[in-house]
Amino acid sequence: SDIDASITGTPIFMKVLYESASDEMAVTGVVVFAILLLILFAHFRNIKYTLLAFLPLIFTMIYTVGMMVMINLSFNILNFLSILLLIGIGIDDGVHILHHYKSGEKNIFKLFSSVGRAILLTTITTMCGFGSLIFSSYVGIASLGKVLFIGVSLAFILTVVVLPLFLKNI
């Protein structure tokens, strides 16, 4: 649809930005996933560990989008950005656990009592940082804070729940 050149302002700017960025973010997400796969494979040198590192992230993405639907939080440009941020945050905990597991700590309880404590603390500080955005008067920033708060908490929970199930079989 044509936009009248005499109409200006934030709503028009945001509409154009949203339309142009939404297509780009989908492509960016795929590229980021591919690059991340390559980096993880180069680090672990094992396809099993590489795929295991992705499991909590995949579950986090699915559950985060599901939670957004459940609480009636609509997608906007900042929520798309938060999903891209969750890719990095969501994979971090799993990588730390898998790195320590691969380096010799095969006892799941010892592993989670040491590394688990560290990732819990980083999760709490990240949740507090992004969670503070929920109180923003700007609705877009507040929704970014909500999505990241939900996503970061789910990333931790799913890492702690999902990875041990699969590590027992390695």
Short mmCIF file of C-alpha atoms in Angstrom, two decimals:
data_model
loop_
_atom_site.label_atom_id
_atom_site.label_comp_id
_atom_site.label_asym_id
_atom_site.label_seq_id
_atom_site.Cartn_x
_atom_site.Cartn_y
_atom_site.Cartn_z
CA SER A 1 0.00 0.00 0.00
CA ASP A 2 1.14 3.52 -0.78
CA ILE A 3 1.96 5.85 2.06
CA ASP A 4 1.14 9.52 1.67
CA ALA A 5 4.41 11.47 1.79
CA SER A 6 2.80 14.18 3.92
CA ILE A 7 2.06 11.75 6.75
CA THR A 8 4.97 11.43 9.16
CA GLY A 9 5.70 10.42 12.69
CA THR A 10 6.63 7.48 14.83
CA PRO A 11 3.74 5.20 13.81
CA ILE A 12 4.65 5.44 10.12
CA PHE A 13 8.34 5.00 10.88
CA MET A 14 7.65 1.96 13.07
CA LYS A 15 5.38 0.40 10.42
CA VAL A 16 8.07 0.72 7.73
CA LEU A 17 10.78 -0.48 10.13
CA TYR A 18 8.70 -3.48 11.21
CA GLU A 19 7.91 -4.50 7.63
CA SER A 20 11.53 -4.27 6.50
CA ALA A 21 13.04 -5.83 9.62
CA SER A 22 10.69 -8.80 10.03
CA ASP A 23 11.91 -10.48 6.83
CA GLU A 24 15.53 -9.72 7.70
CA MET A 25 15.21 -11.15 11.20
CA ALA A 26 14.02 -14.52 9.92
CA VAL A 27 17.03 -14.73 7.60
CA THR A 28 19.31 -13.52 10.39
CA GLY A 29 17.96 -16.22 12.72
CA VAL A 30 18.73 -18.97 10.22
CA VAL A 31 22.23 -17.60 9.58
CA VAL A 32 22.90 -17.28 13.31
CA PHE A 33 21.77 -20.89 13.89
CA ALA A 34 24.03 -22.14 11.08
CA ILE A 35 27.06 -20.19 12.32
CA LEU A 36 26.39 -21.32 15.86
CA LEU A 37 26.26 -24.94 14.74
CA LEU A 38 29.63 -24.56 13.03
CA ILE A 39 31.21 -22.86 16.04
CA LEU A 40 29.87 -25.49 18.44
CA PHE A 41 31.03 -28.29 16.19
CA ALA A 42 34.48 -26.71 15.98
CA HIS A 43 34.55 -26.46 19.78
CA PHE A 44 33.18 -29.88 20.72
CA ARG A 45 34.44 -31.76 17.61
CA ASN A 46 31.50 -34.09 18.13
CA ILE A 47 28.09 -33.93 16.46
CA LYS A 48 26.36 -35.44 19.53
CA TYR A 49 27.59 -32.69 21.84
CA THR A 50 26.83 -30.05 19.24
CA LEU A 51 23.24 -31.23 18.91
CA LEU A 52 22.89 -31.66 22.68
CA ALA A 53 23.91 -28.03 23.12
CA PHE A 54 21.00 -27.08 20.86
CA LEU A 55 18.34 -29.12 22.63
CA PRO A 56 17.64 -26.70 25.50
CA LEU A 57 17.67 -23.81 23.03
CA ILE A 58 15.09 -25.46 20.77
CA PHE A 59 12.83 -26.24 23.73
CA THR A 60 13.35 -22.70 25.07
CA MET A 61 12.24 -21.16 21.78
CA ILE A 62 9.16 -23.37 21.55
CA TYR A 63 8.12 -22.79 25.15
CA THR A 64 8.85 -19.05 25.04
CA VAL A 65 6.62 -18.58 21.99
CA GLY A 66 4.00 -20.78 23.68
CA MET A 67 4.15 -18.64 26.83
CA MET A 68 3.81 -15.49 24.72
CA VAL A 69 0.64 -16.92 23.20
CA MET A 70 -0.67 -18.00 26.62
CA ILE A 71 -0.22 -14.54 28.16
CA ASN A 72 -1.49 -12.84 25.00
CA LEU A 73 1.79 -11.06 24.28
CA SER A 74 1.78 -10.11 20.63
CA PHE A 75 4.85 -10.16 18.43
CA ASN A 76 6.46 -6.83 17.69
CA ILE A 77 9.86 -5.82 16.40
CA LEU A 78 11.42 -5.83 19.85
CA ASN A 79 10.01 -9.28 20.61
CA PHE A 80 11.64 -10.55 17.45
CA LEU A 81 14.88 -9.00 18.69
CA SER A 82 14.43 -10.74 22.04
CA ILE A 83 14.06 -14.09 20.28
CA LEU A 84 17.40 -13.46 18.56
CA LEU A 85 18.97 -12.53 21.91
CA LEU A 86 17.62 -15.75 23.41
CA ILE A 87 19.61 -17.75 20.88
CA GLY A 88 22.82 -16.68 22.55
CA ILE A 89 21.50 -16.75 26.08
CA GLY A 90 19.65 -20.04 25.60
CA ILE A 91 22.67 -21.93 24.39
CA ASP A 92 25.13 -20.58 26.96
CA ASP A 93 24.07 -22.73 29.94
CA GLY A 94 24.05 -25.94 27.94
CA VAL A 95 27.50 -25.25 26.52
CA HIS A 96 28.95 -24.76 30.01
CA ILE A 97 27.40 -27.98 31.28
CA LEU A 98 28.46 -29.99 28.23
CA HIS A 99 31.98 -28.57 28.34
CA HIS A 100 32.45 -29.70 31.94
CA TYR A 101 30.75 -33.03 31.26
CA LYS A 102 32.99 -33.71 28.29
CA SER A 103 36.11 -32.73 30.23
CA GLY A 104 35.52 -35.50 32.73
CA GLU A 105 32.80 -34.69 35.27
CA LYS A 106 30.37 -37.51 34.48
CA ASN A 107 28.47 -37.43 37.78
CA ILE A 108 25.36 -35.37 36.99
CA PHE A 109 24.80 -34.34 40.62
CA LYS A 110 28.37 -33.08 41.07
CA LEU A 111 28.21 -31.39 37.68
CA PHE A 112 25.07 -29.46 38.53
CA SER A 113 26.20 -28.64 42.05
CA SER A 114 29.22 -26.80 40.66
CA VAL A 115 28.39 -25.56 37.16
CA GLY A 116 24.68 -25.52 37.95
CA ARG A 117 25.23 -23.01 40.72
CA ALA A 118 27.19 -20.75 38.38
CA ILE A 119 24.58 -20.84 35.62
CA LEU A 120 21.83 -20.25 38.21
CA LEU A 121 23.55 -17.06 39.36
CA THR A 122 24.08 -15.80 35.81
CA THR A 123 20.44 -16.63 35.03
CA ILE A 124 19.18 -14.71 38.06
CA THR A 125 21.28 -11.63 37.24
CA THR A 126 20.20 -11.72 33.59
CA MET A 127 16.55 -12.13 34.59
CA CYS A 128 16.85 -9.15 36.95
CA GLY A 129 18.51 -7.02 34.28
CA PHE A 130 16.01 -7.79 31.53
CA GLY A 131 13.12 -8.10 33.97
CA SER A 132 13.61 -4.48 35.03
CA LEU A 133 12.58 -3.50 31.49
CA ILE A 134 9.06 -4.79 32.25
CA PHE A 135 8.42 -1.60 34.20
CA SER A 136 9.19 0.65 31.23
CA SER A 137 6.49 3.10 30.21
CA TYR A 138 7.21 2.26 26.57
CA VAL A 139 5.14 -0.81 25.71
CA GLY A 140 7.69 -2.20 23.24
CA ILE A 141 10.53 -2.14 25.78
CA ALA A 142 8.24 -3.62 28.44
CA SER A 143 7.32 -6.49 26.12
CA LEU A 144 11.02 -7.04 25.34
CA GLY A 145 11.63 -7.34 29.08
CA LYS A 146 8.74 -9.80 29.49
CA VAL A 147 9.88 -12.05 26.65
CA LEU A 148 13.50 -12.05 27.80
CA PHE A 149 12.53 -12.66 31.44
CA ILE A 150 10.37 -15.61 30.39
CA GLY A 151 12.91 -16.91 27.88
CA VAL A 152 15.93 -16.71 30.16
CA SER A 153 14.11 -18.46 32.99
CA LEU A 154 12.89 -21.17 30.61
CA ALA A 155 16.39 -21.59 29.18
CA PHE A 156 17.74 -22.35 32.64
CA ILE A 157 14.89 -24.65 33.63
CA LEU A 158 14.99 -26.56 30.37
CA THR A 159 18.77 -26.89 30.47
CA VAL A 160 18.59 -28.34 33.97
CA VAL A 161 15.72 -30.68 33.02
CA VAL A 162 16.48 -31.69 29.42
CA LEU A 163 20.27 -32.12 29.36
CA PRO A 164 20.51 -34.63 32.25
CA LEU A 165 17.99 -36.86 30.48
CA PHE A 166 20.22 -37.10 27.45
CA LEU A 167 23.57 -37.09 29.27
CA LYS A 168 22.65 -40.34 31.03
CA ASN A 169 22.64 -42.08 27.65
CA ILE A 170 26.06 -40.88 26.45
#
